[in-house]
C-alpha positions as semicolon CSV with decimal commas, in nm:
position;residue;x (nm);y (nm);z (nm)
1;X;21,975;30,841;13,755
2;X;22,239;30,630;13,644
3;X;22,120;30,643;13,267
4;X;22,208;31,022;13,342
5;X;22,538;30,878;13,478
6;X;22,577;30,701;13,199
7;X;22,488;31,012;12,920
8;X;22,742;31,266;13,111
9;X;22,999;31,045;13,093
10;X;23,006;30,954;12,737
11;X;23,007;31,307;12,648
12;X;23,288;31,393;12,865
13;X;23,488;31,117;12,727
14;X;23,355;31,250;12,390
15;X;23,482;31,633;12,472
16;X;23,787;31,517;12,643
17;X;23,853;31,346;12,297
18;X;23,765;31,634;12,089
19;X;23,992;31,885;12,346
20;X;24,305;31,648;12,292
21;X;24,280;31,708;11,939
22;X;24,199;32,063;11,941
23;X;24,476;32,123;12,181
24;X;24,739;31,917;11,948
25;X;24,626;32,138;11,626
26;X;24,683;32,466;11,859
27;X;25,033;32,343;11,913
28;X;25,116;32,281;11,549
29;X;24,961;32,553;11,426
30;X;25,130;32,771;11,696
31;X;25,474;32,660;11,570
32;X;25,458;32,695;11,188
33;X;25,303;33,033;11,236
34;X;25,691;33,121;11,342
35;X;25,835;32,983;11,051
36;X;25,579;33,125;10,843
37;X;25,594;33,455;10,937
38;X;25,932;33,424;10,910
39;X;25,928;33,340;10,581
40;X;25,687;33,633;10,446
41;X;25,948;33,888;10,626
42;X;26,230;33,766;10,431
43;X;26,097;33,801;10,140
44;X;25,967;34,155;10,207
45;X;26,282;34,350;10,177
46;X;26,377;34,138;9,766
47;X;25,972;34,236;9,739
48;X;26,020;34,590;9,880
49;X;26,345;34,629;9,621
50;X;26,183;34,475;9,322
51;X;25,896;34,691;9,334
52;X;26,061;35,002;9,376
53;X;26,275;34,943;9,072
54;X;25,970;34,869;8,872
55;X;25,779;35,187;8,985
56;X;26,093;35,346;8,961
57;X;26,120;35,256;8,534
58;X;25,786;35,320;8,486
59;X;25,790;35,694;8,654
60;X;26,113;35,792;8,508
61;X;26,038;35,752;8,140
62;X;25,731;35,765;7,870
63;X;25,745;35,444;7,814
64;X;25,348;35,262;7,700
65;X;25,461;34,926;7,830
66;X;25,113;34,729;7,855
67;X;25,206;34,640;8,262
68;X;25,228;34,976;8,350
69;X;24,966;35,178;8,169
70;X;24,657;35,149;8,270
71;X;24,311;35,125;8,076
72;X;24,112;35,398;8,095
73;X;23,836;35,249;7,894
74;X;23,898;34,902;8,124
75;X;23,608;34,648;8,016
76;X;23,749;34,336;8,151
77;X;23,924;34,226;8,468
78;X;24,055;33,958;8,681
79;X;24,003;33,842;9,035
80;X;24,313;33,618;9,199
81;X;24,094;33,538;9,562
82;X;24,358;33,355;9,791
83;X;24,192;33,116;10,089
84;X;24,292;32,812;10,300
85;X;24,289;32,463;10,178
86;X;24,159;32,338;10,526
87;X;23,876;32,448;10,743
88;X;23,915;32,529;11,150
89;X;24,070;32,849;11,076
90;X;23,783;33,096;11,221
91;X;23,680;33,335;10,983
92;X;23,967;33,348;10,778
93;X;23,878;33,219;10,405
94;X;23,494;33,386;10,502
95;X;23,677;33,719;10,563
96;X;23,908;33,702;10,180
97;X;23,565;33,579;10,021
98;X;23,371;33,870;10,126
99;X;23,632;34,114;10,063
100;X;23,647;33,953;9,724
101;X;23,256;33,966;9,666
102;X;23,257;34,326;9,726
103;X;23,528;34,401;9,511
104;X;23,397;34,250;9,247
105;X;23,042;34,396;9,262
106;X;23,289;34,748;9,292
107;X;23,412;34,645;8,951
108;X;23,081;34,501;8,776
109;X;22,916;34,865;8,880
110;X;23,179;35,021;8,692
111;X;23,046;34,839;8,392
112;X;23,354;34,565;8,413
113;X;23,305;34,211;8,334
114;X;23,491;34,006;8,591
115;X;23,636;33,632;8,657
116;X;23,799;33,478;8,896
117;X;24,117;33,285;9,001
118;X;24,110;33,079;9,281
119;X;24,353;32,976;9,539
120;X;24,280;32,740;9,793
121;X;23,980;32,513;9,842
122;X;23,787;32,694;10,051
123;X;23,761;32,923;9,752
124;X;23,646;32,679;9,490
125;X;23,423;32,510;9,739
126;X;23,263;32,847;9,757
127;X;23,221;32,907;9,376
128;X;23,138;32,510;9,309
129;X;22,851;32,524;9,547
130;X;22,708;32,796;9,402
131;X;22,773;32,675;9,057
132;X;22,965;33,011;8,968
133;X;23,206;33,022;8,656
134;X;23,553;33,091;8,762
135;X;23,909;33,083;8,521
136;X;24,113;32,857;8,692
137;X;24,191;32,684;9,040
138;X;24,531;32,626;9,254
139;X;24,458;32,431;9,560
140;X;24,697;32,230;9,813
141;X;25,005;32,490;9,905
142;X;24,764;32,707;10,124
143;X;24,985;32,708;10,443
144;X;25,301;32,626;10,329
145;X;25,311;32,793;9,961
146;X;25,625;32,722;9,770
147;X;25,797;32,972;9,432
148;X;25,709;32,724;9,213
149;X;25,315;32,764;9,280
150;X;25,364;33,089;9,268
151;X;25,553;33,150;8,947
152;X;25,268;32,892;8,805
153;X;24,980;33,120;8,914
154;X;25,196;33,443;8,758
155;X;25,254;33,315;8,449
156;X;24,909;33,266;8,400
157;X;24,752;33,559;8,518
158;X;25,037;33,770;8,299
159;X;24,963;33,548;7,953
160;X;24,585;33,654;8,072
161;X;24,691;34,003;8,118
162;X;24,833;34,020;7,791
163;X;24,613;33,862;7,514
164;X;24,327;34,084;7,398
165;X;24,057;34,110;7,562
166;X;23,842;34,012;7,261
167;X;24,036;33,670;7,304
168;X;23,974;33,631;7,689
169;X;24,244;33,882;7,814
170;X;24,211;34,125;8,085
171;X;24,250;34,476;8,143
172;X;24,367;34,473;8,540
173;X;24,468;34,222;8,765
174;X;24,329;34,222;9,145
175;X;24,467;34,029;9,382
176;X;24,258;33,937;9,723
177;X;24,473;33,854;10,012
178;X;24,516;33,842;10,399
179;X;24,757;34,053;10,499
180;X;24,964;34,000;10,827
181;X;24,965;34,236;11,092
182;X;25,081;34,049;11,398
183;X;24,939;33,689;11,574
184;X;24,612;33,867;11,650
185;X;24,543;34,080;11,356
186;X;24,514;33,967;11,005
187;X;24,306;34,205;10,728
188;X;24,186;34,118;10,393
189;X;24,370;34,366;10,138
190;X;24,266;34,420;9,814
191;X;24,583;34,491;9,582
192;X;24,595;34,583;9,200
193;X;24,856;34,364;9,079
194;X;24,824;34,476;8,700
195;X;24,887;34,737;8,580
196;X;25,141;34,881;8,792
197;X;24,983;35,085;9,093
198;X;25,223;35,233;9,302
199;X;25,064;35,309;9,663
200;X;25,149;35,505;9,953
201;X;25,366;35,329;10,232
202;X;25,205;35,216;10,518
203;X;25,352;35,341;10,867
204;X;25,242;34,964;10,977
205;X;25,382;34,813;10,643
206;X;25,726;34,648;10,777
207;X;25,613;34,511;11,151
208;X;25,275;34,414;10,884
209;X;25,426;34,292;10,638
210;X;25,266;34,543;10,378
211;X;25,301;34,495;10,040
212;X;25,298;34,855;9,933
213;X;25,525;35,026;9,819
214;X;25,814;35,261;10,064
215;X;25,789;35,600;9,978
216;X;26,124;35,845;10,017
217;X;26,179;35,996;10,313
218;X;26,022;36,358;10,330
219;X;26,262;36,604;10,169
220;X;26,510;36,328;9,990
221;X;26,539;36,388;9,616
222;X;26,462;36,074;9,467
223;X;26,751;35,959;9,221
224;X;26,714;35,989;8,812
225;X;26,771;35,706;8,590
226;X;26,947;35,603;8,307
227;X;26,874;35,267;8,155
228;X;27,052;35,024;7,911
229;X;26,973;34,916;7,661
230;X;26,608;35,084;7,714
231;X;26,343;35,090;7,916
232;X;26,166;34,880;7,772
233;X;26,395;34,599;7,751
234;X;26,420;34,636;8,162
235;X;26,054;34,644;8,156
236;X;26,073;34,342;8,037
237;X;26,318;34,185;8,257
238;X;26,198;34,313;8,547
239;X;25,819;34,268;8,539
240;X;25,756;33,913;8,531
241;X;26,020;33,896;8,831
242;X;25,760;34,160;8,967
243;X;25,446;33,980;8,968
244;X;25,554;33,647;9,059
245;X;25,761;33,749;9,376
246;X;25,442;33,944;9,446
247;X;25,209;33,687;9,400
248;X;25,466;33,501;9,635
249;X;25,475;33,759;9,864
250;X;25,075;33,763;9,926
251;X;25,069;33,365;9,967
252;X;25,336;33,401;10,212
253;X;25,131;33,667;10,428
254;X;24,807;33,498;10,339
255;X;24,983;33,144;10,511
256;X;25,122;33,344;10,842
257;X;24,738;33,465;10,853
258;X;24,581;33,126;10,818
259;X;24,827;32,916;11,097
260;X;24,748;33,237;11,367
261;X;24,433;33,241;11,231
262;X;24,352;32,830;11,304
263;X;24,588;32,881;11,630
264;X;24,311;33,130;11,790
265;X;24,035;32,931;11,676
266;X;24,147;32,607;11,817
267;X;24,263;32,753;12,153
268;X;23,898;32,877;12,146
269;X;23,791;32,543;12,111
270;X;24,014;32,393;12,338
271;X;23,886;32,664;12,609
272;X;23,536;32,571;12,526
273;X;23,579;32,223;12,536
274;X;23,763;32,291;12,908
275;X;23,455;32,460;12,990
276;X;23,224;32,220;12,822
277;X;23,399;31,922;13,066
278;X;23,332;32,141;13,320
279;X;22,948;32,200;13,268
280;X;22,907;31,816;13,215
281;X;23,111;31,743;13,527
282;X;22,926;31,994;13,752
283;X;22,570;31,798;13,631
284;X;22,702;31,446;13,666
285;X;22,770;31,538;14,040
286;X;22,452;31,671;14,087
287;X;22,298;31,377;13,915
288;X;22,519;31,122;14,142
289;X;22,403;31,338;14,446
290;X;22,039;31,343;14,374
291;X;22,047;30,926;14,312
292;X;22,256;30,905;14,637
293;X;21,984;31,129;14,838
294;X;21,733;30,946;14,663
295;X;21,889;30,624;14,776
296;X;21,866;30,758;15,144
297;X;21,515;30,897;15,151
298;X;21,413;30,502;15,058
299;X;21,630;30,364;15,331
300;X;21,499;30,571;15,526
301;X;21,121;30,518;15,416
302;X;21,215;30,176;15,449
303;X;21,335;30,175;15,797
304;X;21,027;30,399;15,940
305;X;20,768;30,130;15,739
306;X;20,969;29,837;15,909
307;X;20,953;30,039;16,280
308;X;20,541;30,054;16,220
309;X;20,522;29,740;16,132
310;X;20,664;29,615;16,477
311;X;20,449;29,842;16,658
């Protein structure tokens, strides 16, 4: 019995320990969610803006710009797959991953040769492990992502976008995030980056921080346009402006979904482990009682041997 003693005690010392830390990570992840998600609504209204100018150049004229007409005979595109750097965040980088996965099997059965950009560990841990080819890697910014990292993983994806596809170039972009809903809802959201797509607004989109487009209200005459020097000269100016603040825009979302994401998992934990406690408490007790009962019945047994003895 008191080897038993001695077993439930160690591991409730051992989950106290691991409920302590649990409990701290809950806490910090708790309050950079708030600054996080403050952060990605910021920038939604500059992001909102920007990409309504865009689609608004590339509706109102005939212009082929390369970012904004699409491939019908498409042979070649890329994947940008955006995870977490750091584990203990429930299913979140397993939920972008699979969401990637099944785009790209969409794309290979329309005859589409694919490769990847990775963001985050979790992602290249994925594609190491299975020894799978992928373009290039950005890792370390997960939950707190900064402009710079962002304009970095543009700038390539856009010289990509742009060479020839006999040289390596690509024909779309895709871009697999997690998009923010609120603390307990985050989706994976599959958006195509390049060439332009303009999408329909979603009525979640601002409380969500959507990245699609706003449409006009029903019955407003949308404005015509006039540009100077050209169009394609604002094309120009405007598009790389485009997919980097985009591309900022999804690791900004994708950051406010890992921090709630890793909040709820470790608050899990931390109600597990309280449980857990519990559990070993309830059979150290019972383990103290039996020894103690056991103790009696030979004091006992001892007592009524003595008493025969005498007689």
């Amino acid at each position: 019995m008191g080897a038993q003693m001695r077993i439930y005690r160690q591991r409730i010392k051992s989950v106290q320990s691991i409920k302590k830390i649990t409990n701290a990570m809950e806490l910090i992840a708790a309050a950079r969610v708030i600054k996080a998600r403050q952060k990605a609504s910021e920038a939604m209204p500059y992001t909102t803006a920007l990409t309504r100018a865009v689609s608004a150049v590339a509706t109102n004229t005939n212009e082929d710009h390369p970012l904004t007409t699409a491939n019908p005979d498409a042979k070649r595109a890329g994947v940008v797959i955006i995870t977490a750097d750091r584990g203990l965040a429930g299913a979140y980088s397993v939920a972008a991953i699979k969401r990637s996965a099944e785009l790209i099997a969409h794309l290979q059965a329309e005859g589409k040769e694919v490769s990847s950009y990775l963001v985050g560990r979790k992602a290249v841990s994925y594609y190491k492990f299975r020894h799978r080819e992928y373009a290039a890697e950005w890792t370390g910014f997960s939950d707190a992502p900064t402009f710079e990292a962002a304009k970095e993983i543009a700038d390539r994806i856009s010289a990509d976008f742009l060479k020839d596809t006999a040289e390596g170039g690509y024909d779309e972009i895709h871009v697999v995030f997690t998009r923010f809903r609120s603390m307990v809802r985050q989706d994976p959201h599959v958006l195509r980056l390049l060439p332009l797509e303009v999408v329909e607004h979603d009525a979640e989109g601002e409380e969500g921080l959507d990245l699609s487009v706003n449409t006009y209200e029903q019955g407003q005459i949308p404005p015509e346009y006039s540009f100077e020097p050209s169009a394609a000269e604002v094309l120009d100016l405007l598009l790389p402006k485009y997919v980097r603040n985009r591309i900022f825009t999804a690791l900004l979302s994708s950051a406010a979904s890992e921090l709630a994401a890793r909040q709820r998992a470790m608050k899990s934990a931390t109600d597990n482990a309280t449980e857990l406690i519990k559990k070993y408490q309830r059979l150290a007790n019972q383990a103290r009682q039996a020894g103690i009962t056991q103790e009696i019945s030979e004091i006992v047994g001892g007592a009524n041997a003595l008493a025969d003895a005498k007689k």
